[in-house]
Amino acid sequence: MNAGIIGMGKYIPEKVLTNFDFEKMIDTTDEWIRSRTGIEERHIAADDEDTSDLGFYAAQRAIEDAGLSPEKIDLILVATVSPDQAFPSVACQIQERLGAKCPAMDISAACAGFIYGLVTAKQFVESNSYENVLVVGVEKLSKLTNWEDRNTAVLFGDGASAAVLSKVSEGRGILSFELGADGTGGKYLYLDENDQIAMNGREVFKFAVRQMGESAINVLEKAGLQKEDCDFLIPHQANIRIMEAARERLNLPEEKMSKTVHKYGNTSAASIGISMIEELEAGKIKDDDILVLVGFGGGLTWGAVTIRWGK
Ligand code: COA
């Protein structure tokens, strides 16, 4: 039996920063941001809210959604590139807050982190090592943002999502996966000497357009499925143009792709989970639907999974 998602939760900080707010801060326009990225606004965590706080709230909700109590969690994996500090890990901080007693570690795979987390969880569940694994994707990128750099500041937002993985019924769960990394592209997206995000947008764009479509098709093939079997594409929410390119590679109609980038910007490791939860809340994902989750990020890293939805 495959590992699958049995509960999810998200947390979005309250404060909203719109494109019009940016017009007052830097040399940019709502029109530019909207047409080049699809982003209209993003949420920013409060000064007294750090990454572990956001992650904890999402984790609590996911565990509750799974119908479990924290003692039942056997492993905590937190995908983040914006930890409160280098150590203790965000995973250990969340473990303490939950009152859980299991092993806990962070995963650093930038915006592909949620997929890396799901795939790691799958290995532990399917090898019968652990029954329930909590995966959290969380970022407070606002603390790594250079607010004077219009090339990057407008792109990112804060948020958290979490999923509990466990064995699900025959034929459901994570059917296939692909993970990848290319360290030679590390120079295109990194934290600079001031601990601020630096990026070569054009290079990342080219990589992402190629990789998202390719990985989505690869995982469908690995699951013995065709493009037309995909009921819902849930791509990393970095830029609507990148997402659209992936959708077109799969020949999917617009309504079959999840889109939250306009509301939250790029929340890195949190974005795929947040988008998926919003589709679930809207009742758009049904039992036995085939979902393709696909992401890319700094590293460079990428990953995708095919899921047949349902417990
Ligand atoms: N407002 C106004 N102008 C801006 C701007 C902003 N916020 N940000 C950049 N520009 C300018 C640039 O300075 C450049 O000006 P120049 O030609 O005078 O130097 C111009 O816009 C066009 O730049 P270009 O690179 O052609 O824009 P683009 O259409 O490729 O869009 C990105 C830029 C960043 C939106 C796009 O490259 C992108 O999304 N890349 C991927 C980034 C990403 O997803 N990162 C996260 C990965 S997880």
mmCIF file with all atom_site columns, N, CA and C and ligand atoms in Angstrom, residues 27-29 32-33 36-37 111 150-151 154-156 189 199 201-202 204-205 236 238-239 241-242 266 296-298, ligand 1:
data_model
loop_
_atom_site.group_PDB
_atom_site.id
_atom_site.type_symbol
_atom_site.label_atom_id
_atom_site.label_alt_id
_atom_site.label_comp_id
_atom_site.label_asym_id
_atom_site.label_entity_id
_atom_site.label_seq_id
_atom_site.pdbx_PDB_ins_code
_atom_site.Cartn_x
_atom_site.Cartn_y
_atom_site.Cartn_z
_atom_site.occupancy
_atom_site.B_iso_or_equiv
_atom_site.pdbx_formal_charge
_atom_site.auth_seq_id
_atom_site.auth_comp_id
_atom_site.auth_asym_id
_atom_site.auth_atom_id
_atom_site.pdbx_PDB_model_num
ATOM   1   N N   . ASP A 1 27  ? 10.445 51.506 -7.365  1.00 0.00 ? 27  ASP A N   1
ATOM   2   C CA  . ASP A 1 27  ? 10.102 51.911 -8.719  1.00 0.00 ? 27  ASP A CA  1
ATOM   3   C C   . ASP A 1 27  ? 9.432  50.739 -9.452  1.00 0.00 ? 27  ASP A C   1
ATOM   4   N N   . THR A 1 28  ? 8.125  50.590 -9.225  1.00 0.00 ? 28  THR A N   1
ATOM   5   C CA  . THR A 1 28  ? 7.387  49.508 -9.880  1.00 0.00 ? 28  THR A CA  1
ATOM   6   C C   . THR A 1 28  ? 5.926  49.922 -10.028 1.00 0.00 ? 28  THR A C   1
ATOM   7   N N   . THR A 1 29  ? 5.164  49.091 -10.733 1.00 0.00 ? 29  THR A N   1
ATOM   8   C CA  . THR A 1 29  ? 3.733  49.374 -10.870 1.00 0.00 ? 29  THR A CA  1
ATOM   9   C C   . THR A 1 29  ? 2.935  48.091 -10.678 1.00 0.00 ? 29  THR A C   1
ATOM   10  N N   . TRP A 1 32  ? 2.905  46.195 -13.957 1.00 0.00 ? 32  TRP A N   1
ATOM   11  C CA  . TRP A 1 32  ? 4.104  45.395 -14.263 1.00 0.00 ? 32  TRP A CA  1
ATOM   12  C C   . TRP A 1 32  ? 4.068  44.074 -13.492 1.00 0.00 ? 32  TRP A C   1
ATOM   13  N N   . ILE A 1 33  ? 3.829  44.163 -12.209 1.00 0.00 ? 33  ILE A N   1
ATOM   14  C CA  . ILE A 1 33  ? 3.881  42.959 -11.364 1.00 0.00 ? 33  ILE A CA  1
ATOM   15  C C   . ILE A 1 33  ? 2.799  41.960 -11.798 1.00 0.00 ? 33  ILE A C   1
ATOM   16  N N   . ARG A 1 36  ? 3.605  40.489 -15.400 1.00 0.00 ? 36  ARG A N   1
ATOM   17  C CA  . ARG A 1 36  ? 4.800  39.637 -15.513 1.00 0.00 ? 36  ARG A CA  1
ATOM   18  C C   . ARG A 1 36  ? 4.773  38.434 -14.583 1.00 0.00 ? 36  ARG A C   1
ATOM   19  N N   . THR A 1 37  ? 3.972  38.498 -13.512 1.00 0.00 ? 37  THR A N   1
ATOM   20  C CA  . THR A 1 37  ? 4.032  37.418 -12.513 1.00 0.00 ? 37  THR A CA  1
ATOM   21  C C   . THR A 1 37  ? 2.665  36.844 -12.145 1.00 0.00 ? 37  THR A C   1
ATOM   22  N N   . CYS A 1 111 ? 12.035 25.988 -2.822  1.00 0.00 ? 111 CYS A N   1
ATOM   23  C CA  . CYS A 1 111 ? 10.623 25.900 -3.208  1.00 0.00 ? 111 CYS A CA  1
ATOM   24  C C   . CYS A 1 111 ? 10.193 24.486 -3.592  1.00 0.00 ? 111 CYS A C   1
ATOM   25  N N   . ARG A 1 150 ? 13.672 45.643 -6.626  1.00 0.00 ? 150 ARG A N   1
ATOM   26  C CA  . ARG A 1 150 ? 12.371 45.402 -7.273  1.00 0.00 ? 150 ARG A CA  1
ATOM   27  C C   . ARG A 1 150 ? 12.338 44.071 -8.028  1.00 0.00 ? 150 ARG A C   1
ATOM   28  N N   . ASN A 1 151 ? 13.532 43.541 -8.379  1.00 0.00 ? 151 ASN A N   1
ATOM   29  C CA  . ASN A 1 151 ? 13.581 42.262 -9.098  1.00 0.00 ? 151 ASN A CA  1
ATOM   30  C C   . ASN A 1 151 ? 13.088 41.092 -8.254  1.00 0.00 ? 151 ASN A C   1
ATOM   31  N N   . VAL A 1 154 ? 9.002  41.921 -4.919  1.00 0.00 ? 154 VAL A N   1
ATOM   32  C CA  . VAL A 1 154 ? 7.572  41.819 -5.242  1.00 0.00 ? 154 VAL A CA  1
ATOM   33  C C   . VAL A 1 154 ? 7.092  40.371 -5.378  1.00 0.00 ? 154 VAL A C   1
ATOM   34  N N   . LEU A 1 155 ? 8.040  39.427 -5.412  1.00 0.00 ? 155 LEU A N   1
ATOM   35  C CA  . LEU A 1 155 ? 7.677  38.049 -5.769  1.00 0.00 ? 155 LEU A CA  1
ATOM   36  C C   . LEU A 1 155 ? 7.215  37.189 -4.603  1.00 0.00 ? 155 LEU A C   1
ATOM   37  N N   . PHE A 1 156 ? 7.711  37.485 -3.404  1.00 0.00 ? 156 PHE A N   1
ATOM   38  C CA  . PHE A 1 156 ? 7.584  36.496 -2.322  1.00 0.00 ? 156 PHE A CA  1
ATOM   39  C C   . PHE A 1 156 ? 6.559  36.864 -1.256  1.00 0.00 ? 156 PHE A C   1
ATOM   40  N N   . LEU A 1 189 ? 19.998 31.585 -7.832  1.00 0.00 ? 189 LEU A N   1
ATOM   41  C CA  . LEU A 1 189 ? 19.017 31.899 -6.778  1.00 0.00 ? 189 LEU A CA  1
ATOM   42  C C   . LEU A 1 189 ? 19.636 31.506 -5.441  1.00 0.00 ? 189 LEU A C   1
ATOM   43  N N   . MET A 1 199 ? 18.794 36.882 -7.156  1.00 0.00 ? 199 MET A N   1
ATOM   44  C CA  . MET A 1 199 ? 18.242 36.014 -8.211  1.00 0.00 ? 199 MET A CA  1
ATOM   45  C C   . MET A 1 199 ? 18.562 36.526 -9.597  1.00 0.00 ? 199 MET A C   1
ATOM   46  N N   . GLY A 1 201 ? 16.574 36.296 -12.536 1.00 0.00 ? 201 GLY A N   1
ATOM   47  C CA  . GLY A 1 201 ? 15.187 35.920 -12.841 1.00 0.00 ? 201 GLY A CA  1
ATOM   48  C C   . GLY A 1 201 ? 15.039 35.214 -14.176 1.00 0.00 ? 201 GLY A C   1
ATOM   49  N N   . ARG A 1 202 ? 15.792 35.681 -15.170 1.00 0.00 ? 202 ARG A N   1
ATOM   50  C CA  . ARG A 1 202 ? 15.634 35.120 -16.508 1.00 0.00 ? 202 ARG A CA  1
ATOM   51  C C   . ARG A 1 202 ? 16.080 33.660 -16.551 1.00 0.00 ? 202 ARG A C   1
ATOM   52  N N   . VAL A 1 204 ? 16.301 31.562 -13.973 1.00 0.00 ? 204 VAL A N   1
ATOM   53  C CA  . VAL A 1 204 ? 15.385 30.730 -13.179 1.00 0.00 ? 204 VAL A CA  1
ATOM   54  C C   . VAL A 1 204 ? 14.113 30.470 -13.984 1.00 0.00 ? 204 VAL A C   1
ATOM   55  N N   . PHE A 1 205 ? 13.657 31.481 -14.683 1.00 0.00 ? 205 PHE A N   1
ATOM   56  C CA  . PHE A 1 205 ? 12.443 31.363 -15.495 1.00 0.00 ? 205 PHE A CA  1
ATOM   57  C C   . PHE A 1 205 ? 12.610 30.265 -16.556 1.00 0.00 ? 205 PHE A C   1
ATOM   58  N N   . HIS A 1 236 ? 3.978  24.635 -8.123  1.00 0.00 ? 236 HIS A N   1
ATOM   59  C CA  . HIS A 1 236 ? 4.547  25.657 -7.251  1.00 0.00 ? 236 HIS A CA  1
ATOM   60  C C   . HIS A 1 236 ? 4.115  27.022 -7.789  1.00 0.00 ? 236 HIS A C   1
ATOM   61  N N   . ALA A 1 238 ? 4.967  30.277 -8.310  1.00 0.00 ? 238 ALA A N   1
ATOM   62  C CA  . ALA A 1 238 ? 6.037  31.282 -8.384  1.00 0.00 ? 238 ALA A CA  1
ATOM   63  C C   . ALA A 1 238 ? 5.647  32.409 -9.327  1.00 0.00 ? 238 ALA A C   1
ATOM   64  N N   . ASN A 1 239 ? 5.093  32.026 -10.464 1.00 0.00 ? 239 ASN A N   1
ATOM   65  C CA  . ASN A 1 239 ? 4.811  32.995 -11.518 1.00 0.00 ? 239 ASN A CA  1
ATOM   66  C C   . ASN A 1 239 ? 3.763  32.371 -12.434 1.00 0.00 ? 239 ASN A C   1
ATOM   67  N N   . ARG A 1 241 ? 3.080  32.783 -15.421 1.00 0.00 ? 241 ARG A N   1
ATOM   68  C CA  . ARG A 1 241 ? 3.543  32.422 -16.775 1.00 0.00 ? 241 ARG A CA  1
ATOM   69  C C   . ARG A 1 241 ? 4.254  31.062 -16.760 1.00 0.00 ? 241 ARG A C   1
ATOM   70  N N   . ILE A 1 242 ? 4.991  30.790 -15.695 1.00 0.00 ? 242 ILE A N   1
ATOM   71  C CA  . ILE A 1 242 ? 5.665  29.487 -15.557 1.00 0.00 ? 242 ILE A CA  1
ATOM   72  C C   . ILE A 1 242 ? 4.606  28.395 -15.374 1.00 0.00 ? 242 ILE A C   1
ATOM   73  N N   . ASN A 1 266 ? 4.823  34.069 -4.065  1.00 0.00 ? 266 ASN A N   1
ATOM   74  C CA  . ASN A 1 266 ? 5.590  32.831 -3.965  1.00 0.00 ? 266 ASN A CA  1
ATOM   75  C C   . ASN A 1 266 ? 5.939  32.593 -2.492  1.00 0.00 ? 266 ASN A C   1
ATOM   76  N N   . PHE A 1 296 ? 9.776  23.640 -8.186  1.00 0.00 ? 296 PHE A N   1
ATOM   77  C CA  . PHE A 1 296 ? 11.181 23.902 -8.511  1.00 0.00 ? 296 PHE A CA  1
ATOM   78  C C   . PHE A 1 296 ? 11.655 25.007 -7.579  1.00 0.00 ? 296 PHE A C   1
ATOM   79  N N   . GLY A 1 297 ? 12.960 25.071 -7.399  1.00 0.00 ? 297 GLY A N   1
ATOM   80  C CA  . GLY A 1 297 ? 13.435 26.146 -6.534  1.00 0.00 ? 297 GLY A CA  1
ATOM   81  C C   . GLY A 1 297 ? 14.938 26.285 -6.516  1.00 0.00 ? 297 GLY A C   1
ATOM   82  N N   . GLY A 1 298 ? 15.402 27.104 -5.601  1.00 0.00 ? 298 GLY A N   1
ATOM   83  C CA  . GLY A 1 298 ? 16.832 27.368 -5.456  1.00 0.00 ? 298 GLY A CA  1
ATOM   84  C C   . GLY A 1 298 ? 17.575 26.082 -5.163  1.00 0.00 ? 298 GLY A C   1
HETATM 85  N N1  . COA B 2 .   ? 8.826  46.504 -11.546 1.00 0.00 ? 1   COA B N1  1
HETATM 86  C C1  . COA B 2 .   ? 9.186  47.091 -12.688 1.00 0.00 ? 1   COA B C1  1
HETATM 87  N N2  . COA B 2 .   ? 10.196 46.663 -13.442 1.00 0.00 ? 1   COA B N2  1
HETATM 88  C C2  . COA B 2 .   ? 10.874 45.581 -13.019 1.00 0.00 ? 1   COA B C2  1
HETATM 89  C C3  . COA B 2 .   ? 10.558 44.919 -11.825 1.00 0.00 ? 1   COA B C3  1
HETATM 90  C C4  . COA B 2 .   ? 9.477  45.424 -11.072 1.00 0.00 ? 1   COA B C4  1
HETATM 91  N N3  . COA B 2 .   ? 9.082  44.854 -9.909  1.00 0.00 ? 1   COA B N3  1
HETATM 92  N N4  . COA B 2 .   ? 11.400 43.875 -11.660 1.00 0.00 ? 1   COA B N4  1
HETATM 93  C C5  . COA B 2 .   ? 12.218 43.868 -12.705 1.00 0.00 ? 1   COA B C5  1
HETATM 94  N N5  . COA B 2 .   ? 11.927 44.903 -13.531 1.00 0.00 ? 1   COA B N5  1
HETATM 95  C C6  . COA B 2 .   ? 12.573 45.285 -14.759 1.00 0.00 ? 1   COA B C6  1
HETATM 96  C C7  . COA B 2 .   ? 13.986 44.779 -14.868 1.00 0.00 ? 1   COA B C7  1
HETATM 97  O O1  . COA B 2 .   ? 14.843 45.661 -14.203 1.00 0.00 ? 1   COA B O1  1
HETATM 98  C C8  . COA B 2 .   ? 14.199 44.777 -16.375 1.00 0.00 ? 1   COA B C8  1
HETATM 99  O O2  . COA B 2 .   ? 14.564 46.074 -16.739 1.00 0.00 ? 1   COA B O2  1
HETATM 100 P P1  . COA B 2 .   ? 15.771 46.323 -17.756 1.00 0.00 ? 1   COA B P1  1
HETATM 101 O O3  . COA B 2 .   ? 15.410 45.549 -18.973 1.00 0.00 ? 1   COA B O3  1
HETATM 102 O O4  . COA B 2 .   ? 15.718 47.796 -17.930 1.00 0.00 ? 1   COA B O4  1
HETATM 103 O O5  . COA B 2 .   ? 16.958 45.814 -17.031 1.00 0.00 ? 1   COA B O5  1
HETATM 104 C C9  . COA B 2 .   ? 12.800 44.559 -16.950 1.00 0.00 ? 1   COA B C9  1
HETATM 105 O O6  . COA B 2 .   ? 11.906 44.679 -15.861 1.00 0.00 ? 1   COA B O6  1
HETATM 106 C C10 . COA B 2 .   ? 12.519 43.269 -17.647 1.00 0.00 ? 1   COA B C10 1
HETATM 107 O O7  . COA B 2 .   ? 13.160 42.198 -17.052 1.00 0.00 ? 1   COA B O7  1
HETATM 108 P P2  . COA B 2 .   ? 12.894 40.723 -17.571 1.00 0.00 ? 1   COA B P2  1
HETATM 109 O O8  . COA B 2 .   ? 13.854 39.807 -16.893 1.00 0.00 ? 1   COA B O8  1
HETATM 110 O O9  . COA B 2 .   ? 12.797 40.666 -19.034 1.00 0.00 ? 1   COA B O9  1
HETATM 111 O O10 . COA B 2 .   ? 11.415 40.475 -17.020 1.00 0.00 ? 1   COA B O10 1
HETATM 112 P P3  . COA B 2 .   ? 10.614 39.157 -17.109 1.00 0.00 ? 1   COA B P3  1
HETATM 113 O O11 . COA B 2 .   ? 9.429  39.328 -17.963 1.00 0.00 ? 1   COA B O11 1
HETATM 114 O O12 . COA B 2 .   ? 11.493 37.987 -17.361 1.00 0.00 ? 1   COA B O12 1
HETATM 115 O O13 . COA B 2 .   ? 10.098 38.989 -15.607 1.00 0.00 ? 1   COA B O13 1
HETATM 116 C C11 . COA B 2 .   ? 10.618 37.942 -13.534 1.00 0.00 ? 1   COA B C11 1
HETATM 117 C C12 . COA B 2 .   ? 10.994 39.013 -14.534 1.00 0.00 ? 1   COA B C12 1
HETATM 118 C C13 . COA B 2 .   ? 11.519 38.021 -12.327 1.00 0.00 ? 1   COA B C13 1
HETATM 119 C C14 . COA B 2 .   ? 9.190  38.120 -13.122 1.00 0.00 ? 1   COA B C14 1
HETATM 120 C C15 . COA B 2 .   ? 10.776 36.554 -14.237 1.00 0.00 ? 1   COA B C15 1
HETATM 121 O O14 . COA B 2 .   ? 12.035 36.470 -14.817 1.00 0.00 ? 1   COA B O14 1
HETATM 122 C C16 . COA B 2 .   ? 10.580 35.399 -13.302 1.00 0.00 ? 1   COA B C16 1
HETATM 123 O O15 . COA B 2 .   ? 9.498  35.169 -12.799 1.00 0.00 ? 1   COA B O15 1
HETATM 124 N N6  . COA B 2 .   ? 11.628 34.576 -13.106 1.00 0.00 ? 1   COA B N6  1
HETATM 125 C C17 . COA B 2 .   ? 11.532 33.452 -12.210 1.00 0.00 ? 1   COA B C17 1
HETATM 126 C C18 . COA B 2 .   ? 11.633 33.918 -10.800 1.00 0.00 ? 1   COA B C18 1
HETATM 127 C C19 . COA B 2 .   ? 11.173 32.908 -9.811  1.00 0.00 ? 1   COA B C19 1
HETATM 128 O O16 . COA B 2 .   ? 10.207 32.231 -10.004 1.00 0.00 ? 1   COA B O16 1
HETATM 129 N N7  . COA B 2 .   ? 11.886 32.827 -8.700  1.00 0.00 ? 1   COA B N7  1
HETATM 130 C C20 . COA B 2 .   ? 11.553 31.980 -7.621  1.00 0.00 ? 1   COA B C20 1
HETATM 131 C C21 . COA B 2 .   ? 11.890 30.583 -7.942  1.00 0.00 ? 1   COA B C21 1
HETATM 132 S S1  . COA B 2 .   ? 11.304 29.486 -6.740  1.00 0.00 ? 1   COA B S1  1
#
